[in-house]
Amino acid sequence: MAFWLADAREGQDSDWIQRFDPRFWTIDFPRPMMASAVVTAPDALRIDAVFMAAGDLAGLIWDSEDKLDHPLLAYRTDRDYTGATLSFRWRSSGLVPLDGVNGPTLTIEGKDAAGGPRTWYVRLWNYAEGTGEDALVRIPFRTLAAGWEGGGEPVHPAAIDRLFISLVPPVFVPGSTVPLAAPVEAWAELTGIACTGARSMLEIGDVLVPANGLACATAYDDSCNQTPQRLIRNLRGLGYRGSVLHYLGMSHFFPLAAQGGGFLVDPVAAAFCKPADKWHRAYFAACGEAGYSPIASLSYELLAQHCPVAWQQRAFDGSPARTGWVPPSALLSPANADAMTWLRKVGQSTAAMMQDAGVPVRFQIGEPWWWVDAQRRICIYDDAARAALGGTPPEIVDLTASLTAPQKALLDSAGALLAASTAALRDAVRTAVAPADAEVLLLTFLPTVLDPATPEALRANLPLGWASPAFDRLQVEDYDWLTAGKAASRRAGYALVNGRLGYPPAEQDYLAGFVPAGASRELWREIDLGIDEALVRGAHETFVWALPQVCRDGFVRLPQFHEDNPMQAFDDIAYPIALGRDATVTPEFSTSVSVTASGFERRNSLWSNARLRFDVGPGIRSEHELGQLIAFFRARRGAARGFRLRDPTDCSSNAMIGTPTPDDQLLGLGNGAKTEFALVKRYGDGEDAQLRRITRPRADSLTVQVGGVVQTSGWVLGPLGVITFAAAPAAGAEVRAGFLFDVPVRFAEDNLQVSGTSFAAGEAPTVPVIEVREAT
C-alpha cells in the first residue's frame, strides 16, 4: 500500500489560528512532580500540578516553531511578535502568586537585535491588574521589559524562540531536591486568551486525509506534555478512525510518596494523580466527541525508581528484572498481592473514567510476562513468586539450554500464575462497570514470548489460560521480527499462536510497531508491509504504533481503494506484440517548482521513481498484429486490467539490455535472520542512485548469488519479485541477482481509435500505455 513520509506542506490545505491558541501550549516539569494542561474552552486552558520536592518548577510553554504536530498539520513558524499583544485572565491556587517572590515569570528565549542568543525574565505581575491569584494580564511585546520592576532591558520581540511561564509551590527553594512534607496540589487557569495586533494569526495545516482503514495508538508518557485536544486533531487529520489505543504509561500517571530518599508509588492514594486524572478525563471525552472509541492499555511495567522493591520480579540470584529503557523500568510480579491489587485499582479507576466520559469501556492488558534478562534467565524468583511456586522452585540457569521435567513444570506453573493475574484484572474491570459491558483485550509481543532461542519460554509467557474465550480479543505485535526481515519466524509465530490460543484472525488485532528515535525512516516501509499483511490475514483491526513517531517522521498512510469488480486488476500475461524501434518510451517524474518573487526556485520531487509511458502503436506492422491488438485491448477491458510489457530500451539487470549475470544487482546484506529480499535495479552510483523495485521479473532468467556463490537451490521467487530463502543468508553476506524483467502497465485510455484506411496507408495508430505502480 502507498504511504508518504512528509517533511513539510507543499500546497496542501491550510487555515488560520490565533497565536496562543490553547490547544498548542505544552507543559514541562522534572521528575518526580507531575503536571498537565487541558483545553477547557476555545479560549481557555487549565494547568494542574502536584509538587513533590521543594525545588520543583513547572513551565507552561509556547514554542514559535511547532515541533510536535505532523508536518501537514503544524502551524507556521513565526518568531516575530513585534506588533502582537497577549492577554488573558489568570486564576490560580496552590502556587506562589503573581505578586510573590518567585511568582509566575515569563521567560523569553530568543535573539537580541544583533542576532546573539538572549534570555529575558519578565515578571508577569508588572503587566497584571488584580490580585496575585486573580488578575487580568496584558503583555504588549513591543514595549516589554525584563526585571523585577519592569524597568530592565527591553525585550527584542522580532526573534523569539520560546515563551515559558514558571509555576512553583508556595515553599520554593531553587535547586532543592528535599521532599515536601506532603505533596502539594496546585492549579492555574488562563481564560479569555486573546492575541491582538499585527502578526496575531498563524497559518496552520488543515489537511484531512481520507479514512485509511487503520487505527492509531497514543501513549501518556510520550504525550503528557501536550493537550489531549492536540492529539485528537492529528489523529483525525491523518485519516485514523475507529479505535484509539492509549497506553497509560509506566512513569507519570500514578501518585507518589516520599520514601527512603526516593519517591515510590503510593498504593493507598487514588489510582491517578490529579494532573493525570484531569488529563485522561479530558482525553476520553475528546475521543468521544470526535467519534473515536478509546482503548485504555495497562502494562505490568513501572519505572524502576518508583517501583516498590517487593513488587519487582527477580532472577534466581535476586537480581531485579530491568528493561533496556533509559532510565530502566521494572516488571511487576504476578504473584505479588500488593502489586496486583494496585493494578486492579488502576484498571477499575480507568474504567470508571471512561464510563463517566460516555465512551464504551475497552481495556487492554498490555504485554504481561515474566521477564527474561540478557543472560536468558527468567525472573520468577521474587519472594512472592517463590512462595506461590512451592517455596523452593528449581533454578533455571539458562532458558536456551535443554530443560528437565521439573523445570518445564515450573514454567507451566509460572504461566498459570500469570494467567490467573490477568484473569483477575479482567474481572476487576468488568465488575467496575457492571451491569454495563466492558471489552477486555490482551496484547502479547511475539518476538519475546516465542523467541526461537528459548523455545520453552512460552510455557510461562503464552499460557494456555489465555486461550479463547478468556479475552474478547487477542492483540499481537511482531515488531522486532518485522523490521529484521524474519518472515519465516513471523509465519511460524502466527501459526503457533493460532493453534495454542485458538483466536481466529477475525478475533485478533495487529500492532504495526514504530520507528525509534534515531533509527532510519526506511523502517516505515517494513511497518507498512506489516500493515498490508495484517489486512490480508483478516485481522479485526490494525493499529499504527504510535502517534508521536507518526508525527515526528511525517508518516501518511494513504487510503486503500477496493474494486467493486471481483476480477483481478492485473493479468500476468505479456503484451503479444514485440515493440519495434518506432515505439516510443517516455520516463517521467513529478516535480513541483515554485518561483519566489526574487526569481529563485524551490523544487520538490514528488516521486522517488520515474513512471514510464509508452506508445505501442508504431510497433504494429501488419493487419494480423492490428487484430491481435484489438483483441488484447478488449480482453483487458480497456484500462481496467494491467499486463506485462517488455521495454525494448531497458529490460535487464545488466546495464539496459545486456545478458543477466548473478552479480548484477545488490539486493541487500544478510543479517542471519532476514530471509526475504526484493528484486531491485539501481540507476546511478552511490547515495544518489535511484532504486527501482522490479515486480515482474522473468522467472526463467533469474540467477541468485549469496556471498559470491551462485545459489542453484534453497530459494524461491515469490509474488511481486521477492526472493525467499529457506535459510537466512549469513550476516554481512551480499545477496545479488541477475534477471530480465517486464514493466507492469495498463492501457492509458478506455478507447482505441484505429482507422483501417489510415493503417493501410502506412499511418500507425496511437496506443498510449502507462506504467502501473504495484504495492510492494
GROMACS .gro file of N, CA and C in nm, residues 57-180:
model
  372
   57LEU      N    1   0.969   2.286   3.966
   57LEU     CA    2   0.926   2.400   3.888
   57LEU      C    3   0.867   2.349   3.757
   58ALA      N    4   0.745   2.389   3.727
   58ALA     CA    5   0.680   2.353   3.601
   58ALA      C    6   0.680   2.474   3.510
   59GLY      N    7   0.676   2.448   3.379
   59GLY     CA    8   0.673   2.558   3.285
   59GLY      C    9   0.562   2.541   3.183
   60LEU      N   10   0.480   2.642   3.166
   60LEU     CA   11   0.380   2.647   3.060
   60LEU      C   12   0.445   2.713   2.939
   61ILE      N   13   0.447   2.643   2.826
   61ILE     CA   14   0.536   2.681   2.716
   61ILE      C   15   0.458   2.707   2.587
   62TRP      N   16   0.498   2.814   2.518
   62TRP     CA   17   0.455   2.838   2.380
   62TRP      C   18   0.582   2.841   2.293
   63ASP      N   19   0.588   2.749   2.195
   63ASP     CA   20   0.702   2.745   2.103
   63ASP      C   21   0.668   2.817   1.975
   64SER      N   22   0.760   2.897   1.926
   64SER     CA   23   0.739   2.964   1.798
   64SER      C   24   0.743   2.865   1.682
   65GLU      N   25   0.817   2.757   1.700
   65GLU     CA   26   0.824   2.652   1.598
   65GLU      C   27   0.747   2.530   1.647
   66ASP      N   28   0.657   2.481   1.565
   66ASP     CA   29   0.578   2.363   1.600
   66ASP      C   30   0.661   2.238   1.577
   67LYS      N   31   0.709   2.175   1.684
   67LYS     CA   32   0.793   2.056   1.674
   67LYS      C   33   0.719   1.928   1.709
   68LEU      N   34   0.589   1.936   1.734
   68LEU     CA   35   0.514   1.820   1.781
   68LEU      C   36   0.408   1.771   1.683
   69ASP      N   37   0.345   1.861   1.611
   69ASP     CA   38   0.241   1.820   1.519
   69ASP      C   39   0.300   1.759   1.393
   70HIS      N   40   0.217   1.683   1.322
   70HIS     CA   41   0.258   1.628   1.193
   70HIS      C   42   0.289   1.743   1.097
   71PRO      N   43   0.391   1.727   1.010
   71PRO     CA   44   0.426   1.837   0.919
   71PRO      C   45   0.310   1.890   0.837
   72LEU      N   46   0.213   1.806   0.804
   72LEU     CA   47   0.098   1.852   0.725
   72LEU      C   48  -0.004   1.926   0.809
   73LEU      N   49   0.012   1.923   0.941
   73LEU     CA   50  -0.086   1.984   1.031
   73LEU      C   51  -0.025   2.090   1.123
   74ALA      N   52   0.105   2.113   1.112
   74ALA     CA   53   0.174   2.204   1.203
   74ALA      C   54   0.143   2.350   1.171
   75TYR      N   55   0.156   2.435   1.274
   75TYR     CA   56   0.142   2.579   1.249
   75TYR      C   57   0.274   2.636   1.200
   76ARG      N   58   0.263   2.744   1.125
   76ARG     CA   59   0.380   2.805   1.063
   76ARG      C   60   0.468   2.872   1.167
   77THR      N   61   0.599   2.859   1.150
   77THR     CA   62   0.695   2.923   1.239
   77THR      C   63   0.694   3.073   1.216
   78ASP      N   64   0.673   3.149   1.321
   78ASP     CA   65   0.679   3.295   1.314
   78ASP      C   66   0.738   3.345   1.445
   79ARG      N   67   0.863   3.390   1.439
   79ARG     CA   68   0.933   3.435   1.560
   79ARG      C   69   0.918   3.584   1.587
   80ASP      N   70   0.847   3.654   1.501
   80ASP     CA   71   0.831   3.798   1.516
   80ASP      C   72   0.700   3.829   1.590
   81TYR      N   73   0.713   3.879   1.713
   81TYR     CA   74   0.598   3.912   1.796
   81TYR      C   75   0.582   4.064   1.809
   82THR      N   76   0.648   4.140   1.724
   82THR     CA   77   0.661   4.284   1.745
   82THR      C   78   0.528   4.354   1.766
   83GLY      N   79   0.432   4.325   1.681
   83GLY     CA   80   0.306   4.400   1.690
   83GLY      C   81   0.199   4.331   1.770
   84ALA      N   82   0.231   4.218   1.833
   84ALA     CA   83   0.129   4.136   1.899
   84ALA      C   84   0.117   4.171   2.047
   85THR      N   85  -0.004   4.153   2.100
   85THR     CA   86  -0.030   4.167   2.243
   85THR      C   87  -0.107   4.044   2.291
   86LEU      N   88  -0.056   3.976   2.393
   86LEU     CA   89  -0.121   3.862   2.453
   86LEU      C   90  -0.194   3.906   2.579
   87SER      N   91  -0.319   3.864   2.592
   87SER     CA   92  -0.394   3.897   2.713
   87SER      C   93  -0.473   3.776   2.759
   88PHE      N   94  -0.495   3.766   2.891
   88PHE     CA   95  -0.573   3.658   2.947
   88PHE      C   96  -0.606   3.691   3.093
   89ARG      N   97  -0.704   3.620   3.146
   89ARG     CA   98  -0.732   3.630   3.289
   89ARG      C   99  -0.659   3.515   3.357
   90TRP      N  100  -0.588   3.548   3.464
   90TRP     CA  101  -0.511   3.448   3.540
   90TRP      C  102  -0.581   3.420   3.672
   91ARG      N  103  -0.604   3.292   3.700
   91ARG     CA  104  -0.653   3.250   3.830
   91ARG      C  105  -0.569   3.130   3.872
   92SER      N  106  -0.537   3.119   4.003
   92SER     CA  107  -0.452   3.009   4.047
   92SER      C  108  -0.477   2.978   4.194
   93SER      N  109  -0.430   2.859   4.234
   93SER     CA  110  -0.435   2.819   4.374
   93SER      C  111  -0.325   2.717   4.397
   94GLY      N  112  -0.259   2.726   4.513
   94GLY     CA  113  -0.153   2.633   4.547
   94GLY      C  114  -0.018   2.668   4.489
   95LEU      N  115  -0.008   2.783   4.421
   95LEU     CA  116   0.118   2.830   4.361
   95LEU      C  117   0.163   2.957   4.431
   96VAL      N  118   0.292   2.991   4.416
   96VAL     CA  119   0.335   3.126   4.453
   96VAL      C  120   0.256   3.223   4.366
   97PRO      N  121   0.188   3.321   4.424
   97PRO     CA  122   0.102   3.410   4.345
   97PRO      C  123   0.182   3.505   4.255
   98LEU      N  124   0.110   3.572   4.169
   98LEU     CA  125   0.174   3.663   4.074
   98LEU      C  126   0.258   3.769   4.144
   99ASP      N  127   0.213   3.817   4.259
   99ASP     CA  128   0.283   3.927   4.325
   99ASP      C  129   0.386   3.879   4.427
  100GLY      N  130   0.408   3.748   4.437
  100GLY     CA  131   0.503   3.697   4.533
  100GLY      C  132   0.643   3.682   4.475
  101VAL      N  133   0.741   3.666   4.567
  101VAL     CA  134   0.878   3.635   4.523
  101VAL      C  135   0.876   3.497   4.459
  102ASN      N  136   0.942   3.485   4.345
  102ASN     CA  137   0.939   3.362   4.264
  102ASN      C  138   0.801   3.335   4.204
  103GLY      N  139   0.716   3.439   4.198
  103GLY     CA  140   0.586   3.424   4.134
  103GLY      C  141   0.601   3.398   3.985
  104PRO      N  142   0.492   3.366   3.915
  104PRO     CA  143   0.498   3.332   3.773
  104PRO      C  144   0.577   3.434   3.692
  105THR      N  145   0.680   3.383   3.628
  105THR     CA  146   0.772   3.466   3.549
  105THR      C  147   0.767   3.422   3.404
  106LEU      N  148   0.763   3.518   3.314
  106LEU     CA  149   0.766   3.488   3.171
  106LEU      C  150   0.911   3.491   3.124
  107THR      N  151   0.964   3.372   3.097
  107THR     CA  152   1.099   3.362   3.043
  107THR      C  153   1.090   3.363   2.891
  108ILE      N  154   1.163   3.452   2.827
  108ILE     CA  155   1.159   3.466   2.681
  108ILE      C  156   1.297   3.431   2.627
  109GLU      N  157   1.302   3.327   2.545
  109GLU     CA  158   1.427   3.284   2.483
  109GLU      C  159   1.425   3.323   2.336
  110GLY      N  160   1.533   3.384   2.291
  110GLY     CA  161   1.539   3.425   2.151
  110GLY      C  162   1.673   3.487   2.119
  111LYS      N  163   1.672   3.589   2.035
  111LYS     CA  164   1.794   3.659   1.995
  111LYS      C  165   1.774   3.808   2.013
  112ASP      N  166   1.886   3.876   2.044
  112ASP     CA  167   1.879   4.021   2.057
  112ASP      C  168   1.887   4.085   1.918
  113ALA      N  169   1.885   4.215   1.914
  113ALA     CA  170   1.882   4.286   1.786
  113ALA      C  171   2.006   4.258   1.702
  114ALA      N  172   2.116   4.219   1.767
  114ALA     CA  173   2.239   4.190   1.694
  114ALA      C  174   2.246   4.045   1.648
  115GLY      N  175   2.146   3.965   1.685
  115GLY     CA  176   2.144   3.826   1.642
  115GLY      C  177   2.205   3.728   1.740
  116GLY      N  178   2.248   3.776   1.856
  116GLY     CA  179   2.306   3.688   1.956
  116GLY      C  180   2.200   3.623   2.043
  117PRO      N  181   2.222   3.501   2.092
  117PRO     CA  182   2.123   3.435   2.178
  117PRO      C  183   2.103   3.515   2.306
  118ARG      N  184   1.977   3.520   2.351
  118ARG     CA  185   1.946   3.604   2.465
  118ARG      C  186   1.824   3.548   2.539
  119THR      N  187   1.823   3.563   2.671
  119THR     CA  188   1.709   3.524   2.753
  119THR      C  189   1.668   3.642   2.840
  120TRP      N  190   1.539   3.670   2.842
  120TRP     CA  191   1.485   3.778   2.926
  120TRP      C  192   1.388   3.718   3.027
  121TYR      N  193   1.384   3.776   3.148
  121TYR     CA  194   1.294   3.731   3.253
  121TYR      C  195   1.197   3.845   3.286
  122VAL      N  196   1.070   3.822   3.255
  122VAL     CA  197   0.968   3.925   3.270
  122VAL      C  198   0.872   3.884   3.382
  123ARG      N  199   0.861   3.967   3.485
  123ARG     CA  200   0.770   3.939   3.595
  123ARG      C  201   0.627   3.969   3.549
  124LEU      N  202   0.540   3.866   3.548
  124LEU     CA  203   0.404   3.887   3.498
  124LEU      C  204   0.327   3.990   3.580
  125TRP      N  205   0.357   3.996   3.709
  125TRP     CA  206   0.285   4.089   3.795
  125TRP      C  207   0.297   4.232   3.746
  126ASN      N  208   0.407   4.265   3.680
  126ASN     CA  209   0.426   4.401   3.628
  126ASN      C  210   0.327   4.435   3.517
  127TYR      N  211   0.263   4.332   3.460
  127TYR     CA  212   0.170   4.355   3.349
  127TYR      C  213   0.031   4.303   3.385
  128ALA      N  214   0.001   4.299   3.517
  128ALA     CA  215  -0.126   4.244   3.565
  128ALA      C  216  -0.204   4.349   3.642
  129GLU      N  217  -0.336   4.332   3.642
  129GLU     CA  218  -0.425   4.415   3.722
  129GLU      C  219  -0.517   4.322   3.800
  130GLY      N  220  -0.517   4.332   3.932
  130GLY     CA  221  -0.599   4.246   4.014
  130GLY      C  222  -0.520   4.199   4.134
  131THR      N  223  -0.545   4.076   4.177
  131THR     CA  224  -0.473   4.019   4.290
  131THR      C  225  -0.374   3.915   4.240
  132GLY      N  226  -0.294   3.864   4.333
  132GLY     CA  227  -0.192   3.768   4.295
  132GLY      C  228  -0.248   3.636   4.244
  133GLU      N  229  -0.376   3.608   4.276
  133GLU     CA  230  -0.436   3.482   4.232
  133GLU      C  231  -0.556   3.502   4.140
  134ASP      N  232  -0.585   3.627   4.105
  134ASP     CA  233  -0.695   3.655   4.013
  134ASP      C  234  -0.670   3.791   3.950
  135ALA      N  235  -0.619   3.788   3.827
  135ALA     CA  236  -0.579   3.914   3.765
  135ALA      C  237  -0.594   3.907   3.614
  136LEU      N  238  -0.608   4.025   3.554
  136LEU     CA  239  -0.605   4.037   3.409
  136LEU      C  240  -0.461   4.070   3.369
  137VAL      N  241  -0.406   3.991   3.277
  137VAL     CA  242  -0.267   4.009   3.235
  137VAL      C  243  -0.266   4.053   3.090
  138ARG      N  244  -0.185   4.155   3.062
  138ARG     CA  245  -0.174   4.207   2.923
  138ARG      C  246  -0.026   4.223   2.891
  139ILE      N  247   0.021   4.155   2.787
  139ILE     CA  248   0.163   4.152   2.754
  139ILE      C  249   0.183   4.212   2.615
  140PRO      N  250   0.219   4.341   2.608
  140PRO     CA  251   0.248   4.405   2.478
  140PRO      C  252   0.394   4.381   2.440
  141PHE      N  253   0.421   4.295   2.345
  141PHE     CA  254   0.558   4.253   2.317
  141PHE      C  255   0.646   4.369   2.268
  142ARG      N  256   0.586   4.467   2.204
  142ARG     CA  257   0.668   4.577   2.152
  142ARG      C  258   0.734   4.657   2.263
  143THR      N  259   0.667   4.666   2.380
  143THR     CA  260   0.719   4.750   2.489
  143THR      C  261   0.756   4.669   2.613
  144LEU      N  262   0.775   4.541   2.597
  144LEU     CA  263   0.802   4.453   2.710
  144LEU      C  264   0.943   4.475   2.764
  145ALA      N  265   0.957   4.472   2.896
  145ALA     CA  266   1.088   4.492   2.957
  145ALA      C  267   1.110   4.389   3.067
  146ALA      N  268   1.233   4.345   3.082
  146ALA     CA  269   1.271   4.248   3.185
  146ALA      C  270   1.291   4.317   3.319
  147GLY      N  271   1.315   4.233   3.423
  147GLY     CA  272   1.348   4.291   3.554
  147GLY      C  273   1.235   4.284   3.653
  148TRP      N  274   1.272   4.294   3.781
  148TRP     CA  275   1.176   4.285   3.890
  148TRP      C  276   1.071   4.395   3.883
  149GLU      N  277   1.116   4.516   3.856
  149GLU     CA  278   1.023   4.630   3.849
  149GLU      C  279   0.978   4.659   3.707
  150GLY      N  280   1.027   4.582   3.611
  150GLY     CA  281   0.987   4.606   3.473
  150GLY      C  282   1.067   4.715   3.403
  151GLY      N  283   1.167   4.768   3.468
  151GLY     CA  284   1.244   4.875   3.407
  151GLY      C  285   1.377   4.828   3.354
  152GLY      N  286   1.392   4.698   3.337
  152GLY     CA  287   1.519   4.643   3.290
  152GLY      C  288   1.532   4.648   3.140
  153GLU      N  289   1.614   4.560   3.087
  153GLU     CA  290   1.644   4.559   2.944
  153GLU      C  291   1.518   4.532   2.862
  154PRO      N  292   1.491   4.611   2.760
  154PRO     CA  293   1.375   4.584   2.673
  154PRO      C  294   1.393   4.451   2.600
  155VAL      N  295   1.284   4.380   2.585
  155VAL     CA  296   1.284   4.254   2.511
  155VAL      C  297   1.286   4.285   2.362
  156HIS      N  298   1.371   4.212   2.288
  156HIS     CA  299   1.370   4.225   2.141
  156HIS      C  300   1.263   4.131   2.087
  157PRO      N  301   1.149   4.181   2.039
  157PRO     CA  302   1.036   4.094   2.009
  157PRO      C  303   1.037   4.031   1.870
  158ALA      N  304   1.136   4.063   1.788
  158ALA     CA  305   1.134   4.019   1.649
  158ALA      C  306   1.199   3.883   1.626
  159ALA      N  307   1.258   3.823   1.730
  159ALA     CA  308   1.326   3.694   1.711
  159ALA      C  309   1.311   3.609   1.836
  160ILE      N  310   1.187   3.575   1.870
  160ILE     CA  311   1.158   3.497   1.990
  160ILE      C  312   1.141   3.350   1.953
  161ASP      N  313   1.212   3.264   2.024
  161ASP     CA  314   1.202   3.120   2.001
  161ASP      C  315   1.097   3.053   2.090
  162ARG      N  316   1.090   3.097   2.217
  162ARG     CA  317   1.005   3.026   2.311
  162ARG      C  318   0.964   3.117   2.426
  163LEU      N  319   0.840   3.099   2.473
  163LEU     CA  320   0.790   3.166   2.592
  163LEU      C  321   0.765   3.060   2.699
  164PHE      N  322   0.798   3.091   2.824
  164PHE     CA  323   0.795   2.992   2.932
  164PHE      C  324   0.744   3.061   3.057
  165ILE      N  325   0.623   3.021   3.105
  165ILE     CA  326   0.568   3.077   3.229
  165ILE      C  327   0.596   2.979   3.342
  166SER      N  328   0.669   3.021   3.443
  166SER     CA  329   0.710   2.932   3.552
  166SER      C  330   0.601   2.921   3.658
  167LEU      N  331   0.589   2.799   3.715
  167LEU     CA  332   0.492   2.771   3.821
  167LEU      C  333   0.565   2.696   3.931
  168VAL      N  334   0.560   2.747   4.056
  168VAL     CA  335   0.634   2.683   4.167
  168VAL      C  336   0.544   2.674   4.289
  169PRO      N  337   0.577   2.580   4.382
  169PRO     CA  338   0.496   2.564   4.502
  169PRO      C  339   0.521   2.678   4.601
  170PRO      N  340   0.431   2.695   4.698
  170PRO     CA  341   0.445   2.807   4.794
  170PRO      C  342   0.578   2.806   4.868
  171VAL      N  343   0.628   2.689   4.905
  171VAL     CA  344   0.759   2.682   4.971
  171VAL      C  345   0.859   2.638   4.866
  172PHE      N  346   0.915   2.734   4.796
  172PHE     CA  347   1.003   2.703   4.683
  172PHE      C  348   1.147   2.734   4.718
  173VAL      N  349   1.235   2.634   4.702
  173VAL     CA  350   1.378   2.651   4.724
  173VAL      C  351   1.447   2.612   4.593
  174PRO      N  352   1.493   2.708   4.515
  174PRO     CA  353   1.551   2.676   4.384
  174PRO      C  354   1.660   2.570   4.394
  175GLY      N  355   1.649   2.468   4.311
  175GLY     CA  356   1.750   2.364   4.303
  175GLY      C  357   1.739   2.255   4.408
  176SER      N  358   1.649   2.269   4.504
  176SER     CA  359   1.640   2.172   4.613
  176SER      C  360   1.568   2.044   4.567
  177THR      N  361   1.618   1.930   4.612
  177THR     CA  362   1.553   1.801   4.588
  177THR      C  363   1.492   1.745   4.716
  178VAL      N  364   1.489   1.826   4.822
  178VAL     CA  365   1.434   1.782   4.950
  178VAL      C  366   1.283   1.763   4.935
  179PRO      N  367   1.231   1.645   4.972
  179PRO     CA  368   1.086   1.622   4.959
  179PRO      C  369   1.006   1.720   5.043
  180LEU      N  370   0.892   1.763   4.992
  180LEU     CA  371   0.800   1.844   5.070
  180LEU      C  372   0.737   1.758   5.179
   0.00000   0.00000   0.00000
